[in-house]
CSV table of C-alpha atoms and ligand atoms in Angstrom, one decimal:
chain,number,residue,atom,x,y,z
A,251,MET,CA,-8.5,-42.3,41.1
A,252,VAL,CA,-10.0,-38.9,40.6
A,253,ALA,CA,-12.8,-38.9,38.1
A,254,MET,CA,-12.2,-36.8,35.0
A,255,LYS,CA,-14.8,-34.2,34.3
A,256,HIS,CA,-16.5,-35.1,31.0
A,257,THR,CA,-19.2,-32.5,30.9
A,258,SER,CA,-18.3,-29.0,31.6
A,259,GLY,CA,-20.4,-25.9,32.1
A,260,SER,CA,-18.9,-24.5,28.9
A,261,ASP,CA,-19.4,-25.6,25.3
A,262,LYS,CA,-16.2,-23.9,24.2
A,263,LEU,CA,-13.4,-25.9,22.5
A,264,TRP,CA,-11.3,-24.7,25.5
A,265,GLY,CA,-14.1,-25.4,28.0
A,266,GLY,CA,-12.5,-28.3,29.9
A,267,ARG,CA,-11.4,-26.4,33.0
A,268,PHE,CA,-14.4,-24.1,33.2
A,269,GLU,CA,-17.4,-24.4,35.3
A,270,ALA,CA,-19.5,-21.6,33.9
A,271,ASP,CA,-20.1,-20.3,30.5
A,272,VAL,CA,-18.6,-17.0,29.5
A,273,ASP,CA,-20.6,-13.8,30.4
A,274,GLU,CA,-22.4,-12.2,27.4
A,275,THR,CA,-20.5,-9.0,27.8
A,276,MET,CA,-17.2,-10.8,28.0
A,277,LEU,CA,-18.1,-12.8,25.0
A,278,LEU,CA,-18.8,-9.7,22.9
A,279,PHE,CA,-15.8,-8.0,24.3
A,280,SER,CA,-13.4,-10.9,23.5
A,281,GLU,CA,-14.7,-12.3,20.2
A,282,SER,CA,-12.7,-11.4,17.0
A,283,THR,CA,-14.9,-12.5,14.1
A,284,TRP,CA,-15.0,-8.8,13.0
A,285,ALA,CA,-11.3,-8.9,12.3
A,286,ASP,CA,-11.1,-12.6,11.3
A,287,ALA,CA,-13.7,-12.3,8.5
A,288,HIS,CA,-10.9,-11.1,6.3
A,289,MET,CA,-8.9,-14.4,6.6
A,290,ILE,CA,-11.3,-17.2,6.4
A,291,ALA,CA,-9.9,-18.7,3.2
A,292,GLU,CA,-6.4,-18.4,4.8
A,293,ASP,CA,-7.5,-20.2,7.9
A,294,ILE,CA,-8.9,-23.1,5.8
A,295,TRP,CA,-5.8,-23.3,3.6
A,296,GLY,CA,-3.6,-23.1,6.7
A,297,SER,CA,-5.5,-25.9,8.4
A,298,GLU,CA,-5.3,-28.1,5.3
A,299,ALA,CA,-1.5,-27.6,5.1
A,300,HIS,CA,-1.3,-28.5,8.8
A,301,ALA,CA,-3.4,-31.6,8.4
A,302,LEU,CA,-1.3,-32.7,5.4
A,303,MET,CA,1.9,-32.2,7.4
A,304,LEU,CA,0.5,-34.2,10.4
A,305,HIS,CA,-0.3,-37.0,8.0
A,306,GLU,CA,3.1,-36.8,6.2
A,307,CYS,CA,4.9,-37.0,9.5
A,308,GLY,CA,2.9,-40.0,10.7
A,309,ILE,CA,1.2,-38.1,13.4
A,310,ASN,CA,-2.4,-38.5,12.1
A,311,SER,CA,-3.6,-41.6,10.2
A,312,THR,CA,-4.7,-41.5,6.6
A,313,GLU,CA,-8.2,-42.3,7.6
A,314,HIS,CA,-8.5,-39.4,10.1
A,315,THR,CA,-6.7,-37.1,7.7
A,316,ARG,CA,-9.2,-37.9,4.9
A,317,GLU,CA,-12.1,-37.0,7.2
A,318,ILE,CA,-10.4,-33.8,8.2
A,319,LEU,CA,-9.6,-32.7,4.7
A,320,ARG,CA,-13.1,-33.7,3.4
A,321,TRP,CA,-14.7,-31.4,5.8
A,322,LEU,CA,-12.2,-28.6,5.4
A,323,GLU,CA,-12.9,-28.7,1.7
A,324,GLU,CA,-16.6,-28.5,2.5
A,325,ALA,CA,-15.9,-25.5,4.7
A,326,ARG,CA,-14.1,-23.9,1.8
A,327,ARG,CA,-17.0,-24.7,-0.6
A,328,ARG,CA,-19.5,-23.1,1.9
A,329,PHE,CA,-17.2,-20.1,2.4
A,330,GLU,CA,-16.9,-19.5,-1.4
A,331,ALA,CA,-20.6,-19.9,-1.8
A,332,GLY,CA,-21.1,-17.3,0.9
A,333,GLU,CA,-22.7,-19.9,3.2
A,334,LEU,CA,-20.1,-20.0,6.0
A,335,GLU,CA,-21.0,-17.5,8.6
A,336,LEU,CA,-18.7,-16.9,11.5
A,337,LYS,CA,-20.5,-17.4,14.8
A,338,VAL,CA,-19.7,-14.8,17.4
A,339,GLU,CA,-20.2,-17.3,20.2
A,340,LEU,CA,-17.3,-19.4,18.8
A,341,GLU,CA,-15.0,-16.5,19.4
A,342,ASP,CA,-12.9,-16.4,16.3
A,343,VAL,CA,-12.3,-17.8,12.8
A,344,HIS,CA,-10.1,-20.6,14.1
A,345,MET,CA,-12.7,-21.9,16.5
A,346,ASN,CA,-15.4,-21.6,13.9
A,347,VAL,CA,-13.6,-23.7,11.3
A,348,GLU,CA,-12.5,-26.2,13.9
A,349,SER,CA,-16.0,-26.5,15.4
A,350,PHE,CA,-17.5,-27.0,12.0
A,351,LEU,CA,-14.9,-29.8,11.4
A,352,ARG,CA,-15.6,-31.4,14.8
A,353,GLU,CA,-19.3,-31.3,14.2
A,354,GLU,CA,-19.2,-32.7,10.7
A,355,ALA,CA,-16.3,-35.1,10.9
A,356,GLY,CA,-17.0,-36.1,14.5
A,357,PRO,CA,-14.7,-35.6,17.5
A,358,GLU,CA,-12.5,-38.6,16.7
A,359,ALA,CA,-11.1,-37.2,13.5
A,360,GLY,CA,-12.1,-33.6,13.9
A,361,GLY,CA,-10.4,-33.4,17.3
A,362,ARG,CA,-7.0,-34.3,15.7
A,363,LEU,CA,-6.5,-31.2,13.6
A,364,HIS,CA,-5.2,-29.1,16.4
A,365,THR,CA,-2.4,-31.5,17.4
A,366,ALA,CA,0.9,-29.6,17.4
A,367,ARG,CA,-0.8,-26.3,16.7
A,368,SER,CA,-2.0,-23.4,18.8
A,369,ARG,CA,-4.2,-20.5,18.0
A,370,ASN,CA,-1.2,-18.4,18.7
A,371,ASP,CA,0.8,-19.6,15.7
A,372,GLN,CA,-2.4,-20.1,13.7
A,373,VAL,CA,-3.6,-16.6,14.0
A,374,VAL,CA,-0.3,-15.0,13.0
A,375,THR,CA,0.0,-17.4,10.1
A,376,ASP,CA,-3.4,-16.4,8.8
A,377,PHE,CA,-2.5,-12.7,9.4
A,378,ARG,CA,0.7,-13.0,7.4
A,379,MET,CA,-1.1,-14.9,4.6
A,380,ARG,CA,-3.9,-12.4,4.3
A,381,LEU,CA,-1.6,-9.4,4.6
A,382,ARG,CA,0.7,-10.6,1.8
A,383,ARG,CA,-2.3,-10.8,-0.5
A,384,TYR,CA,-3.4,-7.3,0.3
A,385,LEU,CA,0.2,-6.1,-0.2
A,386,LEU,CA,0.2,-7.6,-3.6
A,387,ASP,CA,-3.1,-6.0,-4.5
A,388,ILE,CA,-1.8,-2.6,-3.4
A,389,ARG,CA,1.5,-3.0,-5.3
A,390,GLU,CA,-0.4,-3.9,-8.5
A,391,ALA,CA,-2.8,-1.0,-8.2
A,392,ALA,CA,0.1,1.4,-7.5
A,393,ALA,CA,1.8,0.0,-10.6
A,394,GLU,CA,-1.3,0.9,-12.6
A,395,LEU,CA,-1.3,4.4,-11.3
A,396,ARG,CA,2.4,4.7,-12.1
A,397,GLU,CA,1.6,3.7,-15.7
A,398,VAL,CA,-1.1,6.3,-15.9
A,399,LEU,CA,1.3,9.0,-14.7
A,400,LEU,CA,4.0,7.9,-17.1
A,401,ASP,CA,1.6,7.9,-20.0
A,402,HIS,CA,0.7,11.5,-19.4
A,403,ALA,CA,4.2,12.6,-18.5
A,404,GLU,CA,5.6,11.3,-21.8
A,405,LYS,CA,3.1,13.5,-23.7
A,406,LEU,CA,3.9,16.6,-21.5
A,407,THR,CA,7.7,16.6,-21.5
A,408,ASP,CA,7.8,20.0,-23.3
A,409,ALA,CA,4.7,21.5,-21.7
A,410,PRO,CA,5.8,24.4,-19.4
A,411,PHE,CA,4.4,24.2,-15.9
A,412,PRO,CA,4.9,26.4,-12.8
A,413,GLY,CA,7.3,24.9,-10.3
A,414,PHE,CA,6.6,25.9,-6.8
A,415,THR,CA,8.4,26.2,-3.5
A,416,HIS,CA,6.4,27.3,-0.4
A,417,THR,CA,3.4,27.2,-2.8
A,418,GLN,CA,4.9,30.3,-4.4
A,419,HIS,CA,6.0,30.4,-8.1
A,420,ALA,CA,9.6,29.4,-8.0
A,421,GLN,CA,11.0,28.3,-11.4
A,422,PRO,CA,9.4,27.1,-14.7
A,423,VAL,CA,9.4,23.3,-15.1
A,424,THR,CA,7.4,21.0,-17.3
A,425,ALA,CA,4.3,19.0,-16.6
A,426,GLY,CA,6.1,15.9,-17.6
A,427,PHE,CA,8.8,16.7,-15.0
A,428,TRP,CA,6.2,17.2,-12.3
A,429,LEU,CA,4.4,13.9,-13.1
A,430,ALA,CA,7.7,12.1,-13.3
A,431,ALA,CA,8.4,13.2,-9.7
A,432,HIS,CA,5.1,11.6,-8.5
A,433,ALA,CA,5.8,8.4,-10.5
A,434,ALA,CA,9.3,8.2,-8.9
A,435,GLY,CA,7.8,8.5,-5.4
A,436,LEU,CA,5.4,5.7,-6.2
A,437,GLU,CA,8.3,3.6,-7.4
A,438,ARG,CA,9.9,3.8,-4.0
A,439,ASP,CA,6.5,2.9,-2.4
A,440,ASP,CA,6.7,-0.3,-4.4
A,441,GLN,CA,10.2,-1.0,-3.1
A,442,ARG,CA,9.1,-0.5,0.5
A,443,LEU,CA,6.0,-2.7,0.0
A,444,ALA,CA,8.1,-5.4,-1.6
A,445,GLN,CA,10.5,-5.3,1.3
A,446,ALA,CA,7.7,-5.6,3.8
A,447,TYR,CA,6.3,-8.4,1.7
A,448,LEU,CA,9.6,-10.3,2.0
A,449,ARG,CA,9.5,-10.2,5.8
A,450,THR,CA,5.7,-10.8,6.0
A,451,ASN,CA,6.0,-13.9,3.9
A,452,GLN,CA,7.7,-16.0,6.5
A,453,CYS,CA,5.9,-18.9,8.2
A,454,PRO,CA,5.2,-18.9,12.0
A,455,LEU,CA,3.1,-22.1,11.8
A,456,GLY,CA,4.4,-24.9,13.9
A,457,ALA,CA,5.7,-22.7,16.7
A,458,ALA,CA,2.6,-23.9,18.6
A,459,ALA,CA,1.7,-21.8,21.7
A,460,LEU,CA,5.3,-20.5,22.2
A,461,ALA,CA,7.8,-23.4,22.8
A,462,GLY,CA,7.4,-25.5,19.7
A,463,THR,CA,6.0,-29.0,20.1
A,464,SER,CA,7.0,-32.5,21.2
A,465,PHE,CA,5.5,-34.0,18.0
A,466,PRO,CA,7.9,-34.8,15.0
A,467,THR,CA,6.5,-32.0,12.8
A,468,ASP,CA,7.9,-30.6,9.5
A,469,ARG,CA,7.6,-26.9,9.7
A,470,GLU,CA,9.3,-26.5,6.3
A,471,LEU,CA,6.6,-28.5,4.6
A,472,THR,CA,3.7,-26.4,5.9
A,473,ALA,CA,5.7,-23.3,5.0
A,474,LYS,CA,6.1,-24.5,1.5
A,475,LEU,CA,2.5,-25.6,1.1
A,476,LEU,CA,1.3,-22.2,2.2
A,477,GLY,CA,3.5,-20.3,-0.2
A,478,PHE,CA,5.8,-18.8,2.4
A,479,ASP,CA,9.5,-18.1,1.5
A,480,GLY,CA,10.7,-19.6,4.8
A,481,VAL,CA,9.9,-20.2,8.4
A,482,VAL,CA,10.2,-17.8,11.3
A,483,MET,CA,12.8,-19.9,13.0
A,484,VAL,CA,12.6,-19.1,16.8
A,485,ALA,CA,9.2,-20.4,17.9
A,486,LEU,CA,8.8,-17.7,20.6
A,487,ASP,CA,9.6,-15.0,18.0
A,488,ALA,CA,7.2,-16.5,15.6
A,489,VAL,CA,4.2,-16.1,17.9
A,490,GLN,CA,5.1,-12.7,19.4
A,491,SER,CA,6.6,-10.6,16.6
A,492,ARG,CA,4.5,-8.2,14.6
A,493,ASP,CA,7.2,-6.0,13.1
A,494,PHE,CA,6.1,-7.3,9.7
A,495,ALA,CA,2.7,-5.7,10.3
A,496,VAL,CA,4.2,-2.4,11.5
A,497,GLU,CA,6.6,-2.3,8.5
A,498,SER,CA,3.8,-3.1,6.1
A,499,LEU,CA,1.5,-0.4,7.6
A,500,ALA,CA,4.3,2.1,7.5
A,501,ALA,CA,4.9,1.4,3.9
A,502,ILE,CA,1.2,1.8,3.2
A,503,ALA,CA,1.2,5.1,5.2
A,504,ASN,CA,4.1,6.3,3.1
A,505,LEU,CA,2.2,5.4,-0.1
A,506,MET,CA,-0.8,7.3,1.2
A,507,ILE,CA,1.3,10.3,2.0
A,508,ASN,CA,2.4,10.3,-1.6
A,509,LEU,CA,-1.2,9.8,-2.9
A,510,SER,CA,-2.5,12.5,-0.7
A,511,ARG,CA,0.0,15.0,-2.1
A,512,MET,CA,-1.1,14.1,-5.6
A,513,ALA,CA,-4.7,14.4,-4.4
A,514,GLU,CA,-4.0,17.8,-2.9
A,515,GLU,CA,-2.8,19.0,-6.3
A,516,THR,CA,-5.9,17.8,-8.0
A,517,VAL,CA,-7.9,19.9,-5.6
A,518,LEU,CA,-5.6,22.9,-5.8
A,519,PHE,CA,-4.8,22.9,-9.5
A,520,SER,CA,-8.3,22.3,-10.6
A,521,SER,CA,-9.5,25.3,-8.6
A,522,PRO,CA,-10.2,28.1,-11.1
A,523,ALA,CA,-7.6,30.3,-9.4
A,524,PHE,CA,-5.0,27.9,-10.9
A,525,GLY,CA,-7.1,26.3,-13.6
A,526,MET,CA,-4.4,23.9,-14.8
A,527,LEU,CA,-6.3,20.7,-14.3
A,528,GLU,CA,-9.8,19.7,-15.1
A,529,VAL,CA,-11.1,16.7,-13.2
A,530,ASP,CA,-13.4,14.6,-15.3
A,531,ASP,CA,-17.1,14.9,-14.4
A,532,SER,CA,-17.1,11.2,-13.5
A,533,PHE,CA,-14.7,11.9,-10.6
A,534,ALA,CA,-16.3,15.1,-9.3
A,535,THR,CA,-19.4,15.7,-7.4
A,536,GLY,CA,-21.9,18.6,-7.2
A,537,SER,CA,-23.3,20.9,-4.5
A,538,SER,CA,-26.8,20.6,-3.1
A,539,ILE,CA,-27.3,24.3,-3.1
A,540,MET,CA,-24.9,25.9,-5.6
A,541,PRO,CA,-25.9,24.6,-9.0
A,542,GLN,CA,-22.7,25.8,-10.6
A,543,LYS,CA,-20.3,23.8,-8.4
A,544,LYS,CA,-18.1,21.0,-9.5
A,545,ASN,CA,-16.2,19.7,-6.5
A,546,PRO,CA,-12.9,17.7,-6.5
A,547,CYS,CA,-14.2,15.4,-3.8
A,548,ALA,CA,-12.1,12.4,-4.9
A,549,GLY,CA,-8.9,14.3,-4.1
A,550,GLU,CA,-10.4,15.6,-0.8
A,551,LEU,CA,-11.5,12.2,0.3
A,552,SER,CA,-8.1,10.7,-0.6
A,553,ARG,CA,-6.5,13.3,1.8
A,554,ALA,CA,-9.0,12.2,4.4
A,555,ARG,CA,-8.2,8.5,4.0
A,556,THR,CA,-4.6,9.2,4.5
A,557,ALA,CA,-5.4,10.6,7.9
A,558,ALA,CA,-7.2,7.3,8.8
A,559,VAL,CA,-4.2,5.3,7.7
A,560,ALA,CA,-1.8,7.4,9.6
A,561,GLY,CA,-4.0,6.9,12.7
A,562,ARG,CA,-4.0,3.2,12.2
A,563,LEU,CA,-0.2,3.1,12.1
A,564,MET,CA,-0.1,5.0,15.4
A,565,GLU,CA,-2.7,2.6,16.8
A,566,LEU,CA,-0.6,-0.4,15.9
A,567,ILE,CA,2.7,0.7,17.3
A,568,THR,CA,1.0,1.9,20.5
A,569,LEU,CA,-0.7,-1.5,20.8
A,570,LEU,CA,2.6,-3.4,20.5
A,571,LYS,CA,4.9,-1.3,22.6
A,572,ALA,CA,6.2,-2.9,25.8
A,573,LEU,CA,4.2,-6.2,25.5
A,574,PRO,CA,6.0,-8.9,27.4
A,575,SER,CA,7.2,-12.1,25.7
A,576,GLY,CA,4.8,-14.7,24.3
A,577,TYR,CA,1.4,-14.3,22.8
A,578,ASN,CA,-0.7,-11.5,24.5
A,579,ARG,CA,-4.4,-11.1,23.8
A,580,ASP,CA,-3.7,-7.5,22.8
A,581,TYR,CA,-2.6,-9.0,19.5
A,582,GLN,CA,-6.2,-9.6,18.6
A,583,HIS,CA,-6.3,-5.8,17.8
A,584,ASP,CA,-3.3,-5.9,15.5
A,585,LYS,CA,-5.3,-7.0,12.4
A,586,LEU,CA,-8.0,-4.4,12.0
A,587,PRO,CA,-5.5,-1.5,11.6
A,588,LEU,CA,-4.0,-3.4,8.7
A,589,TRP,CA,-7.3,-4.4,7.1
A,590,ASP,CA,-8.5,-0.8,7.3
A,591,ALA,CA,-5.3,0.6,6.0
A,592,CYS,CA,-5.2,-1.9,3.2
A,593,THR,CA,-8.8,-1.3,2.1
A,594,ASP,CA,-8.4,2.5,2.4
A,595,ALA,CA,-5.2,2.3,0.3
A,596,LEU,CA,-6.9,0.2,-2.3
A,597,ALA,CA,-10.0,2.3,-2.5
A,598,THR,CA,-7.8,5.5,-2.8
A,599,LEU,CA,-5.6,3.9,-5.5
A,600,ARG,CA,-8.6,2.8,-7.5
A,601,VAL,CA,-10.2,6.3,-7.5
A,602,MET,CA,-6.8,8.0,-8.2
A,603,ILE,CA,-6.2,5.7,-11.2
A,604,GLY,CA,-9.5,6.6,-12.7
A,605,MET,CA,-9.3,10.3,-11.9
A,606,TRP,CA,-5.7,10.7,-13.2
A,607,ARG,CA,-6.5,8.6,-16.3
A,608,THR,CA,-9.3,10.9,-17.3
A,609,MET,CA,-7.6,14.1,-16.1
A,610,GLN,CA,-7.4,17.0,-18.6
A,611,PHE,CA,-4.3,19.1,-18.5
A,612,LYS,CA,-4.9,22.7,-19.5
A,613,THR,CA,-1.5,23.3,-21.2
A,614,GLU,CA,-2.2,26.9,-22.1
A,615,ARG,CA,-2.9,27.9,-18.5
A,616,MET,CA,0.0,25.9,-17.3
A,617,ALA,CA,2.3,27.8,-19.7
A,618,GLU,CA,0.8,31.1,-18.6
A,619,LEU,CA,1.5,30.3,-15.0
A,620,ALA,CA,4.9,28.8,-15.7
A,621,GLY,CA,6.4,32.2,-16.5
A,622,ALA,CA,4.3,34.2,-14.0
A,623,GLU,CA,5.6,35.9,-10.8
A,624,PHE,CA,9.1,36.4,-12.1
A,625,ALA,CA,9.7,32.7,-12.2
A,626,SER,CA,12.5,33.1,-14.7
A,627,ALA,CA,14.5,35.4,-12.4
A,628,THR,CA,16.9,32.7,-11.3
A,629,GLU,CA,17.8,31.8,-14.9
A,630,LEU,CA,18.4,35.5,-15.6
A,631,ALA,CA,20.9,35.6,-12.7
A,632,ASN,CA,22.5,32.4,-14.0
A,633,TYR,CA,22.8,34.0,-17.4
A,634,LEU,CA,24.8,36.9,-15.9
A,635,VAL,CA,27.1,34.5,-14.0
A,636,ARG,CA,27.8,32.6,-17.2
A,637,GLU,CA,28.0,35.3,-19.7
A,638,ARG,CA,29.3,38.2,-17.7
A,639,ASN,CA,31.5,36.2,-15.4
A,640,MET,CA,30.0,37.8,-12.2
A,641,PRO,CA,29.8,36.1,-8.8
A,642,PHE,CA,26.4,34.5,-8.3
A,643,ARG,CA,25.7,36.6,-5.1
A,644,ASP,CA,26.1,39.8,-7.1
A,645,CYS,CA,23.7,38.6,-9.8
A,646,HIS,CA,21.2,37.5,-7.2
A,647,GLU,CA,21.4,41.0,-5.7
A,648,LEU,CA,21.1,42.7,-9.1
A,649,VAL,CA,18.1,40.6,-10.3
A,650,GLY,CA,16.5,41.0,-6.9
A,651,SER,CA,16.6,44.8,-7.2
A,652,LEU,CA,15.4,44.5,-10.8
A,653,VAL,CA,12.4,42.6,-9.6
A,654,GLY,CA,11.8,45.1,-6.8
A,655,THR,CA,11.7,47.9,-9.4
A,656,LEU,CA,9.4,46.0,-11.7
A,657,VAL,CA,7.0,45.3,-8.9
A,658,GLU,CA,6.9,48.9,-8.0
A,659,GLU,CA,6.2,49.9,-11.6
A,660,GLY,CA,3.6,47.1,-12.0
A,661,ALA,CA,5.7,45.5,-14.7
A,662,THR,CA,6.9,41.9,-15.2
A,663,LEU,CA,9.9,40.1,-16.7
A,664,ASP,CA,7.8,39.9,-19.9
A,665,ASP,CA,8.2,43.7,-20.3
A,666,HIS,CA,11.4,42.9,-22.1
A,667,GLU,CA,12.1,46.5,-23.2
A,668,ARG,CA,12.0,47.8,-19.6
A,669,VAL,CA,14.0,44.9,-18.2
A,670,ALA,CA,16.7,45.5,-20.7
A,671,GLU,CA,16.7,49.2,-19.8
A,672,ILE,CA,17.1,48.6,-16.1
A,673,LEU,CA,19.8,46.1,-16.5
A,674,THR,CA,21.7,48.4,-18.9
A,675,GLU,CA,21.4,51.2,-16.3
A,676,HIS,CA,23.0,48.9,-13.8
A,677,GLY,CA,26.0,48.3,-16.1
A,678,GLN,CA,24.7,45.1,-17.7
A,679,GLU,CA,24.0,46.1,-21.2
A,680,MET,CA,21.3,44.0,-22.8
A,681,THR,CA,18.7,44.2,-25.6
A,682,ALA,CA,15.0,43.5,-25.3
A,683,GLU,CA,15.5,40.5,-27.7
A,684,GLN,CA,18.2,39.0,-25.4
A,685,VAL,CA,15.9,39.4,-22.4
A,686,ALA,CA,13.0,37.7,-24.3
A,687,GLU,CA,15.2,34.7,-25.1
A,688,ILE,CA,16.4,34.3,-21.6
A,689,VAL,CA,13.2,34.6,-19.7
A,690,ASP,CA,10.9,32.5,-22.0
A,691,PRO,CA,9.8,29.6,-19.7
A,692,LEU,CA,10.5,26.9,-22.3
A,693,ALA,CA,13.9,28.4,-22.9
A,694,VAL,CA,14.5,28.4,-19.1
A,695,VAL,CA,13.5,24.8,-18.9
A,696,ARG,CA,15.8,23.8,-21.8
A,697,ALA,CA,18.7,25.7,-20.3
A,698,GLN,CA,18.7,23.3,-17.3
A,699,LYS,CA,21.5,20.8,-17.8
A,700,SER,CA,22.1,18.8,-14.6
A,701,LEU,CA,21.3,15.2,-14.1
A,702,GLY,CA,17.6,14.7,-13.3
A,703,SER,CA,16.7,18.3,-14.2
A,704,THR,CA,13.5,19.5,-15.9
A,705,ASN,CA,15.2,19.7,-19.3
A,706,PRO,CA,12.9,17.8,-21.6
A,707,ASP,CA,15.7,15.5,-22.8
A,708,GLU,CA,16.6,14.7,-19.3
A,709,VAL,CA,12.9,14.1,-18.4
A,710,ARG,CA,12.6,11.7,-21.3
A,711,ARG,CA,15.6,9.8,-20.1
A,712,CYS,CA,14.2,9.6,-16.6
A,713,LEU,CA,10.8,8.5,-17.9
A,714,GLU,CA,12.4,5.7,-19.8
A,715,GLN,CA,14.1,4.5,-16.7
A,716,LEU,CA,10.9,4.8,-14.7
A,717,ARG,CA,9.1,2.7,-17.4
A,718,CYS,CA,11.8,0.1,-17.3
A,719,ASN,CA,11.6,-0.1,-13.5
A,720,LEU,CA,7.9,-0.4,-13.7
A,721,ALA,CA,8.2,-3.4,-16.0
A,722,VAL,CA,10.6,-5.0,-13.6
A,723,ASP,CA,8.4,-4.4,-10.6
A,724,ARG,CA,5.4,-5.8,-12.4
A,725,GLU,CA,7.3,-8.9,-13.2
A,726,GLU,CA,8.2,-9.4,-9.6
A,727,GLN,CA,4.6,-8.9,-8.6
A,728,GLN,CA,3.5,-11.5,-11.1
A,729,ASP,CA,6.1,-13.9,-9.8
A,730,ASP,CA,4.9,-13.4,-6.2
A,731,ARG,CA,1.3,-14.0,-7.3
A,732,GLN,CA,2.3,-17.1,-9.2
A,733,HIS,CA,4.3,-18.5,-6.3
A,734,LEU,CA,1.2,-18.2,-4.1
A,735,GLN,CA,-1.0,-19.8,-6.7
A,736,ASP,CA,1.4,-22.7,-7.3
A,737,ALA,CA,1.6,-23.3,-3.5
A,738,PHE,CA,-2.2,-23.4,-3.3
A,739,GLU,CA,-2.5,-25.7,-6.2
A,740,GLU,CA,0.1,-28.0,-4.7
A,741,THR,CA,-1.9,-28.1,-1.4
A,742,MET,CA,-5.0,-28.9,-3.4
A,743,ARG,CA,-3.3,-31.7,-5.4
A,744,ARG,CA,-2.2,-33.3,-2.1
A,745,VAL,CA,-5.7,-32.9,-0.6
A,746,ARG,CA,-7.2,-34.6,-3.7
A,747,GLU,CA,-4.6,-37.3,-3.5
A,748,ILE,CA,-5.7,-38.2,0.1
A,749,LEU,CA,-9.3,-37.9,-0.7
A,750,GLY,CA,-8.7,-40.4,-3.5
A,751,GLU,CA,-9.8,-38.0,-6.1
A,752,GLU,CA,-6.8,-38.5,-8.3
V,1082,LIG,N1,-8.4,-14.3,18.3
V,1082,LIG,C1,-7.1,-14.2,18.7
V,1082,LIG,C2,-6.3,-13.2,18.0
V,1082,LIG,O1,-6.8,-12.6,17.1
V,1082,LIG,C3,-6.4,-15.5,18.5
V,1082,LIG,C4,-6.7,-16.4,19.6
V,1082,LIG,C5,-5.6,-16.6,20.6
V,1082,LIG,N2,-6.3,-16.7,21.8
V,1082,LIG,C6,-5.8,-17.4,22.8
V,1082,LIG,N3,-6.5,-17.4,23.9
V,1082,LIG,N4,-4.6,-18.0,22.8
V,1082,LIG,O2,-5.2,-12.9,18.3
């Protein structure tokens, strides 16, 4: 008989076949506590659910399970008290928690937790659990921002505002309309995040290393105890797929793009050249040399964070492409892009909520710019189509040459007398009073009639719908939160039951 090696050169949980301890450089290169620190609570909860399942399925005895759960609860207590430090030499959170358990509960009980489980299914279970919590945080914060925008928009449905294309004055709109557009974008962000949440919240645990297990496990039980909506059925897919992460990060990147566009407008429109927004002092910063400066840094930094998130998305999809079947160690680098993107998105949302809540809208200046730069020209052309039964192209041509003449003369559409004169000369008789009525920015806005247009009545209707959708989204978010809370409590109830505490 060949003697079994009982003492190895390595003190790792996987040290059995190794003669030598891992090289320091290799250890530092391969450990993942930096990424795992985000999901310690999840690792403990996941381990408890797994232990409960092993017991329920008759794989581990009550006595062993009690020891396991007792020390996992102690690990949680220490974690919550800030006393659980992840040791780098133990490689990752899974090994840290299990080592703690083995030390405290002893190898006889502690060594039985990992039956029918691999770090490969464990790590992606923790990942999905932590990510879904971040996704909920982000959705809730985005909902708050939507509310802030809608609050402002409802008060500004009749406030003329310059509408731009190519950053050039295009047509008058209202500030309410402009804000409603941003709120509508954020609504779709919630939909994308909710979709990503659905596919993230599926349980890979029980897939073991890749092939499933020869123990009579109950994957549906662990999925339920961990608050998942179902199991990732094919074990190999469960350990190797990360599309939930790509999809989540893409949804976050989309959100950031929307936030960065709003951020850009806080920078642009608060610049004195526009002077339409005033960022509150509490969200601006000063200059170290120019005493008069008030800088819109919150907006600028939001743009910058968007760059970081976009980069993280690129990092993740590049990491994942062309990996062969099964778990690959490359996956260790799949979490940080998400944690960074999530924390960047949350930080950005929080500052945007505060900045937009305290934002001052300079309605006088908005109105002034709404009619500037011949912005009412399109409506003047529309008027001729309607009232003089002319083809639109001819009206476009006529108003175009009118603008050309006014520019040459240094006049504007507000020189009603002159506008009437030129139009009359071109065979379109008109009085100065008529011109005044047509080109007034608010009149232009009110003249819009189409579905979803800037007409204040239409904007009010849209805002009502956006409010209603916000309430529905918030309810869904609360349900998702509650579902996770209920699952955790059910796990705790079963833990206490075995510990004889109830
Ligand atoms: N720390 C690894 C990760 O983040 C999980 C460990 C899996 N390692 C292994 N040798 N199977 O993906």
